[in-house]
Tab-separated table of C-alpha atoms in Angstrom:
chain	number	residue	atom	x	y	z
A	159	UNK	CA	0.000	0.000	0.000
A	160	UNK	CA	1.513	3.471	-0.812
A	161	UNK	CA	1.149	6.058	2.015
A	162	UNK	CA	0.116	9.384	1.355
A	163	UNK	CA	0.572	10.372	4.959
A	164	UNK	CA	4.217	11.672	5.586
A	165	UNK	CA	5.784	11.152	9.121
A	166	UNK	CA	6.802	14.135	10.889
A	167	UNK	CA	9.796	14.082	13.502
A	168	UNK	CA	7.825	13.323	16.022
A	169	UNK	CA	6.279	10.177	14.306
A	170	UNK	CA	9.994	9.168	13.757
A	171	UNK	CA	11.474	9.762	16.438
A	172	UNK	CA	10.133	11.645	19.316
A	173	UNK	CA	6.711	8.609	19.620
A	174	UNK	CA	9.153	5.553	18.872
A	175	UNK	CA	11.022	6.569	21.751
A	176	UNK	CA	7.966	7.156	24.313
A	177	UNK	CA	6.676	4.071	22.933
A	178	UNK	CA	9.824	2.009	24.060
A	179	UNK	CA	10.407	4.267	27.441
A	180	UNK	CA	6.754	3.524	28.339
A	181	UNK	CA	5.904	-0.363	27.163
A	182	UNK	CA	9.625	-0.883	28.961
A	183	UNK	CA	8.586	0.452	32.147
A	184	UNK	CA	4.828	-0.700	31.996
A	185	UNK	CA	6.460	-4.050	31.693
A	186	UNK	CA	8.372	-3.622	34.805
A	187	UNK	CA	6.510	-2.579	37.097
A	188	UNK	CA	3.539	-5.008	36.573
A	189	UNK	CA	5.149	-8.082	35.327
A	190	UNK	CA	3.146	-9.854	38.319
A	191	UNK	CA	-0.229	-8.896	36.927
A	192	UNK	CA	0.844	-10.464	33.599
A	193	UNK	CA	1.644	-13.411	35.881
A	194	UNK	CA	-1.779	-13.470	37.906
A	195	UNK	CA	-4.142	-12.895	34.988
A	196	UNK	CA	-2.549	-15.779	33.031
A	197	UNK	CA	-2.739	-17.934	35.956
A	198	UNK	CA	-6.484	-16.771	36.169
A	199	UNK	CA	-7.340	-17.858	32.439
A	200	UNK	CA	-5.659	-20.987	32.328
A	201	UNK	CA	-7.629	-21.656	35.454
A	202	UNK	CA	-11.022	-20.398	34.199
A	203	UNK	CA	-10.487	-21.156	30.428
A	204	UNK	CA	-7.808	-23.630	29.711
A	205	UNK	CA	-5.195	-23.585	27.740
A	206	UNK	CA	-4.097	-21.831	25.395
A	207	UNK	CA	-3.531	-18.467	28.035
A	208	UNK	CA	-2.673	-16.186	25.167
A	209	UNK	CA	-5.309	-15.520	22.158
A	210	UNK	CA	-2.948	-15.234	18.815
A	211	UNK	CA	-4.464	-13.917	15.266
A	212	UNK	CA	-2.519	-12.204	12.727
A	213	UNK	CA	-3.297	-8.425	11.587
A	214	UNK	CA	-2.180	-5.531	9.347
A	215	UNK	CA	0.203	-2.985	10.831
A	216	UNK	CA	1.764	-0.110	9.168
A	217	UNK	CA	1.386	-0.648	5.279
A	218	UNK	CA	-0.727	-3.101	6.023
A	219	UNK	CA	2.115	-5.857	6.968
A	220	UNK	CA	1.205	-8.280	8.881
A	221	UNK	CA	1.947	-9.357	12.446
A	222	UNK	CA	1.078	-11.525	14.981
A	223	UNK	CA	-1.265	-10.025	17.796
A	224	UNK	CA	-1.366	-11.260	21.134
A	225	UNK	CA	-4.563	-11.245	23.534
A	226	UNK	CA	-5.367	-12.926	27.211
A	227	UNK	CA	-8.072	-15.434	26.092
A	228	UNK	CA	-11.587	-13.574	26.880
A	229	UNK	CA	-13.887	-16.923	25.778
A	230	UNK	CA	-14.062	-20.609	25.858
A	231	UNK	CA	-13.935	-22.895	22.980
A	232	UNK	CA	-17.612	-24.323	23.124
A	233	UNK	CA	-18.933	-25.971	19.692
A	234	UNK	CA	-22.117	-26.924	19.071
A	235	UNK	CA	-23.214	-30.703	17.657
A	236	UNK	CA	-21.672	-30.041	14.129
A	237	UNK	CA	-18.207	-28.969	15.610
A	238	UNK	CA	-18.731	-24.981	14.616
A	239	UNK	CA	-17.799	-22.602	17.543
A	240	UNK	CA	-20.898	-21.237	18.772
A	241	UNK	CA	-21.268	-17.109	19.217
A	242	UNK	CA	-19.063	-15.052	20.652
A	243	UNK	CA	-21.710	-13.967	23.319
A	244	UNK	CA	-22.223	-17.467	24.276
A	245	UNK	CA	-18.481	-18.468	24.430
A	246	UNK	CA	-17.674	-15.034	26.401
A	247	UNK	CA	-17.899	-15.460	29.953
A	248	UNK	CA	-18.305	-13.023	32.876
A	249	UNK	CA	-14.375	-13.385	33.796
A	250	UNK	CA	-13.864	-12.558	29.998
A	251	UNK	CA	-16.088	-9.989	30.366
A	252	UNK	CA	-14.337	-8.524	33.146
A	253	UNK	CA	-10.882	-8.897	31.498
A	254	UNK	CA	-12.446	-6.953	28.337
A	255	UNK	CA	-14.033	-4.350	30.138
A	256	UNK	CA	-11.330	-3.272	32.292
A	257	UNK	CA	-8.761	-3.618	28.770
A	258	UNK	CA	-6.939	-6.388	30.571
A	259	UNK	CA	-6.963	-8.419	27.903
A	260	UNK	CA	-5.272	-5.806	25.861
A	261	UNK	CA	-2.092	-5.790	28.174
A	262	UNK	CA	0.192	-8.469	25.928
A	263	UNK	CA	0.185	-6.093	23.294
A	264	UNK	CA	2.401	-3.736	25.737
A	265	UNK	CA	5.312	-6.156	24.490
A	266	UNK	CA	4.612	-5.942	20.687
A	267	UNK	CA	4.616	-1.910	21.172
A	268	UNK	CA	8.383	-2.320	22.620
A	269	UNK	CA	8.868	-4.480	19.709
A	270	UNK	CA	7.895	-1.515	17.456
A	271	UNK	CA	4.974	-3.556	15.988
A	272	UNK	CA	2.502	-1.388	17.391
A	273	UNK	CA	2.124	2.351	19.441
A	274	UNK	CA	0.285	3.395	22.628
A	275	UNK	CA	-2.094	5.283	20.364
A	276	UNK	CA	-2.890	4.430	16.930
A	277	UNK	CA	-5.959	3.144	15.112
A	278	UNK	CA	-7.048	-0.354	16.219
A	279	UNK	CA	-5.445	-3.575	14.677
A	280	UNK	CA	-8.606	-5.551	13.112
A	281	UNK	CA	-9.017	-8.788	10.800
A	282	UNK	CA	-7.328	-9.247	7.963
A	283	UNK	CA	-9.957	-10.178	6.135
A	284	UNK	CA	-11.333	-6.831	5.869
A	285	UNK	CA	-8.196	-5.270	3.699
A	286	UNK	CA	-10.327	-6.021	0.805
A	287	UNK	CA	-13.316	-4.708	1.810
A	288	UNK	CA	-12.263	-1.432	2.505
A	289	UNK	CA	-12.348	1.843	0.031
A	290	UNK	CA	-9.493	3.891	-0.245
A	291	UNK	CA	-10.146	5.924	2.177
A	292	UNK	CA	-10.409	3.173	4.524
A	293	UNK	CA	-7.341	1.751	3.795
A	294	UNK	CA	-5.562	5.032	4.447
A	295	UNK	CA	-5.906	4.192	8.483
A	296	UNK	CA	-2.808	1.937	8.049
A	297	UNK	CA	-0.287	4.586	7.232
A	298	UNK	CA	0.719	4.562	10.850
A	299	UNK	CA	1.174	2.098	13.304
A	300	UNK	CA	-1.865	0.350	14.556
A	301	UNK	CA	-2.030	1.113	18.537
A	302	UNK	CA	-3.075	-0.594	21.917
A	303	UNK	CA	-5.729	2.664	21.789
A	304	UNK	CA	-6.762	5.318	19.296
A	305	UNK	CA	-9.475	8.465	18.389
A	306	UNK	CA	-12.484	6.508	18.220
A	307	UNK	CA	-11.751	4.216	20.917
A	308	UNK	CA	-11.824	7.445	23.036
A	309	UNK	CA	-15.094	8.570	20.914
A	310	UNK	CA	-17.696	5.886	21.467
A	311	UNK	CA	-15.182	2.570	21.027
A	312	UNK	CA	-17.532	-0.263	20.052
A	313	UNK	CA	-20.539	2.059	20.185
A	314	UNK	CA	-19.653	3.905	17.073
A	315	UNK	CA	-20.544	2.521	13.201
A	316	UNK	CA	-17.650	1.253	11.139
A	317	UNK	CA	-17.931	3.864	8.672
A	318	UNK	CA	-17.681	6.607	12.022
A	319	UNK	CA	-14.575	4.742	13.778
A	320	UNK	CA	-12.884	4.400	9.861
A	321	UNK	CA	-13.246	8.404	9.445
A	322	UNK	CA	-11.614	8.679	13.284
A	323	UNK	CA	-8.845	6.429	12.268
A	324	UNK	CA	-7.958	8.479	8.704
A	325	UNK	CA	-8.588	11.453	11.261
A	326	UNK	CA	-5.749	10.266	13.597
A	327	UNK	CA	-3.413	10.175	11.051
A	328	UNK	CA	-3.937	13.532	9.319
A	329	UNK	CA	-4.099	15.019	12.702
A	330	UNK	CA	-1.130	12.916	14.655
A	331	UNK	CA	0.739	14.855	16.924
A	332	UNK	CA	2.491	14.698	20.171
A	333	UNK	CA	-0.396	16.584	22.017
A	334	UNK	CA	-3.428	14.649	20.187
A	335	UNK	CA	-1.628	11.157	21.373
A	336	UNK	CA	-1.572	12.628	25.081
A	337	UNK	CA	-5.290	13.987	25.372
A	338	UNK	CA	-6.078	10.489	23.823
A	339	UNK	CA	-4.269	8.840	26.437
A	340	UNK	CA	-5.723	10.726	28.917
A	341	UNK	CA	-9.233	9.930	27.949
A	342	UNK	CA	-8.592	6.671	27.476
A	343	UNK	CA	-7.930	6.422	31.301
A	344	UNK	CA	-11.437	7.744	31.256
A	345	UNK	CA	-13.136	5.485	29.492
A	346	UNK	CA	-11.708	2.270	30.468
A	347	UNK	CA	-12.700	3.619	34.062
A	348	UNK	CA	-16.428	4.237	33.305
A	349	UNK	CA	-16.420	0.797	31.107
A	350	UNK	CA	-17.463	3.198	27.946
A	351	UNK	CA	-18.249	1.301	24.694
A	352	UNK	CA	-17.265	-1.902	25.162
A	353	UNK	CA	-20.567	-3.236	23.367
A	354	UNK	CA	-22.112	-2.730	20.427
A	355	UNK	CA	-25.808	-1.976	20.159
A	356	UNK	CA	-26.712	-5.653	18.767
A	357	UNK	CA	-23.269	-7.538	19.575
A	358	UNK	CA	-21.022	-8.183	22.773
A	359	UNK	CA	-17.916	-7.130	20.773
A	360	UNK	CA	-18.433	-5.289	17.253
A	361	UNK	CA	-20.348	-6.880	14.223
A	362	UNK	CA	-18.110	-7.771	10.999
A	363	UNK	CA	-17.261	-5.179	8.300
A	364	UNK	CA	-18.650	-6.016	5.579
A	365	UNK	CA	-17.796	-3.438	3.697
A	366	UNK	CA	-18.923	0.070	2.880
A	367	UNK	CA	-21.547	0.683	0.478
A	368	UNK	CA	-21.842	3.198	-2.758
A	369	UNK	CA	-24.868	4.441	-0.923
A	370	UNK	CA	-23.187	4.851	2.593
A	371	UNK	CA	-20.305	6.428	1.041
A	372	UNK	CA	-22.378	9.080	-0.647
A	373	UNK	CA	-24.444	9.885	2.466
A	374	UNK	CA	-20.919	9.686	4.633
């Protein structure tokens, strides 16, 4: 994917380095409730501890991201997994509410695979459902938390949280990352967003329609 979006020094250097300073401390400090929360899943939920899926970065390359597992693996008579709101149970619910499950990714930010604040790692299935627009939300880094994550999180339409992400990059900055990490504090503390209206998580992107783009 070609960028359009053209890092300033801060993007180069000034955010690489707050994102190692911070993820390196972070680590540090609360190794042990890395340790107690994947003692608490395996308990809970079996093995494995850690939920693995591959995702697009930064041009779209792809990486490995890491989760604490949030649901069981409960299939119904034909072997299919059955919904995620069946399979999610209240300690996963806890874990995603608080952004617990989140905290692995602290170690792929030090590894310069993600950011603190970026937009949102999703499926890779999507890159081909989204316009050109939509694809421009993978010029920077994808982060542990972003703009629309701080501006309704799950809540929020695709077509909304796609405009935040492209937003986010125009707009990135050293002050824009720190109000968004400021609110993020917020949110995760008032358990903001976490659902969708119809969904536990987020529906699937489908894709954006020629009508939805032209009311958009």
């Amino acid at each position: 994917m070609k960028s359009q979006h053209k890092a300033g020094i801060y993007e180069t250097y000034g955010k690489r380095f707050l994102d190692i300073g911070g993820s390196l401390l972070f680590l540090l400090l609360f190794w042990w409730l890395y340790l107690l929360i994947a003692v608490l899943v395996r308990i809970k939920l079996g093995s494995p501890v850690l939920f693995k899926q591959p995702r697009p970065g930064k041009n779209e390359a792809l990486f490995n991201l890491y989760k604490f597992r949030t649901m069981t693996d409960r299939r119904d008579k034909a072997g299919e997994l059955l919904p995620d709101e069946e399979r999610l149970t209240a300690f996963g619910r806890t874990l995603r509410s608080l952004s617990m499950d989140e905290l692995p990714e602290i170690w792929l930010i030090f590894l310069g695979k993600m950011s603190f604040v970026g937009p949102r790692p999703l499926l890779s299935r999507y890159l081909d459902r989204y316009n050109a627009h939509q694809h421009r939300r993978h010029e920077v880094k994808p982060g542990l938390t972003g703009y629309a994550q701080v501006h309704g999180r799950n809540a929020l339409s695709w077509e909304e949280k796609f405009d935040m992400d492209v937003w986010y990059v125009d707009h990135l900055s050293f002050w824009v990352d720190m109000k968004i990490l400021l609110d993020t504090v917020r949110v995760v503390a008032r358990r903001e967003g976490i659902s969708s209206g119809t969904s536990v998580t987020m529906e699937e992107f489908m894709g954006t329609s020629p009508e939805e783009q032209v009311n958009g």
